[in-house]
XYZ file of N, CA and C in Angstrom:
99
model
N 25.117 13.915 -2.991
C 24.491 12.818 -2.751
C 24.374 12.340 -4.483
N 24.772 11.276 -4.993
C 24.330 10.983 -6.159
C 22.882 10.566 -6.700
N 22.398 9.714 -5.653
C 21.098 9.212 -5.669
C 20.056 9.312 -4.505
N 18.837 9.766 -4.823
C 18.020 9.480 -3.730
C 16.652 8.998 -3.911
N 16.239 7.854 -3.440
C 14.744 7.323 -3.736
C 13.873 8.018 -2.923
N 12.818 8.386 -3.287
C 11.971 9.122 -2.009
C 10.435 8.054 -2.801
N 9.546 7.990 -1.765
C 8.512 7.454 -1.852
C 7.168 8.725 -1.475
N 6.293 8.764 -2.555
C 5.034 9.662 -2.361
C 3.674 8.920 -2.805
N 2.946 9.729 -2.793
C 1.527 9.685 -3.540
C 1.457 9.448 -5.209
N 1.042 10.651 -5.698
C 0.811 10.788 -6.888
C 2.138 10.877 -7.675
N 2.418 10.148 -8.860
C 3.824 10.440 -9.409
C 4.022 11.755 -10.103
N 2.951 12.514 -10.562
C 3.216 13.464 -11.381
C 3.489 14.576 -10.288
N 2.586 14.903 -9.210
C 2.577 15.824 -8.345
C 4.074 15.864 -7.684
N 4.483 14.819 -7.359
C 5.925 14.233 -6.537
C 7.081 14.946 -7.598
N 6.641 14.569 -8.960
C 7.858 15.110 -9.911
C 7.843 16.347 -10.083
N 6.633 16.966 -10.087
C 6.734 18.547 -10.171
C 7.325 19.162 -9.203
N 7.309 18.716 -7.901
C 7.817 19.453 -6.946
C 9.472 19.181 -6.975
N 10.359 18.308 -6.991
C 11.432 17.975 -7.194
C 11.922 18.509 -8.567
N 11.390 18.567 -9.729
C 11.966 19.134 -10.873
C 12.276 20.928 -10.595
N 11.601 21.327 -9.566
C 11.795 22.783 -9.462
C 12.920 23.093 -8.361
N 13.746 22.214 -7.757
C 14.752 21.897 -6.602
C 16.039 22.384 -7.270
N 16.890 23.242 -7.052
C 17.889 23.714 -7.460
C 18.962 22.336 -7.167
N 19.510 21.887 -8.028
C 20.514 20.902 -8.165
C 20.173 19.540 -8.503
N 18.705 19.281 -8.360
C 18.205 17.973 -8.960
C 18.392 18.160 -10.697
N 19.069 17.333 -11.098
C 19.245 17.137 -12.446
C 18.300 15.809 -13.319
N 17.629 15.321 -12.743
C 17.035 14.425 -13.335
C 15.487 13.919 -12.175
N 14.471 13.690 -12.831
C 13.557 13.325 -11.831
C 12.625 11.956 -12.632
N 12.714 10.855 -11.802
C 12.017 9.539 -12.428
C 11.055 8.985 -11.647
N 9.808 8.671 -12.163
C 8.975 8.156 -11.367
C 8.536 6.956 -11.811
N 8.155 5.738 -10.800
C 7.990 4.304 -11.132
C 7.614 3.576 -9.627
N 7.404 2.501 -9.841
C 6.942 1.510 -9.066
C 8.246 0.986 -8.271
N 8.078 0.618 -7.117
C 9.213 -0.185 -6.197
C 8.586 -1.590 -5.693
N 9.312 -2.704 -5.710
C 8.674 -3.682 -5.142
C 7.882 -4.458 -5.731
């Protein structure tokens, strides 16, 4: 998979979880819509 868009609550809490996932090369938070 090249890209996945996830929805979550707190930006920084969600980023922290995904930064530790093996295979994830980049994490970026922002607003959609």
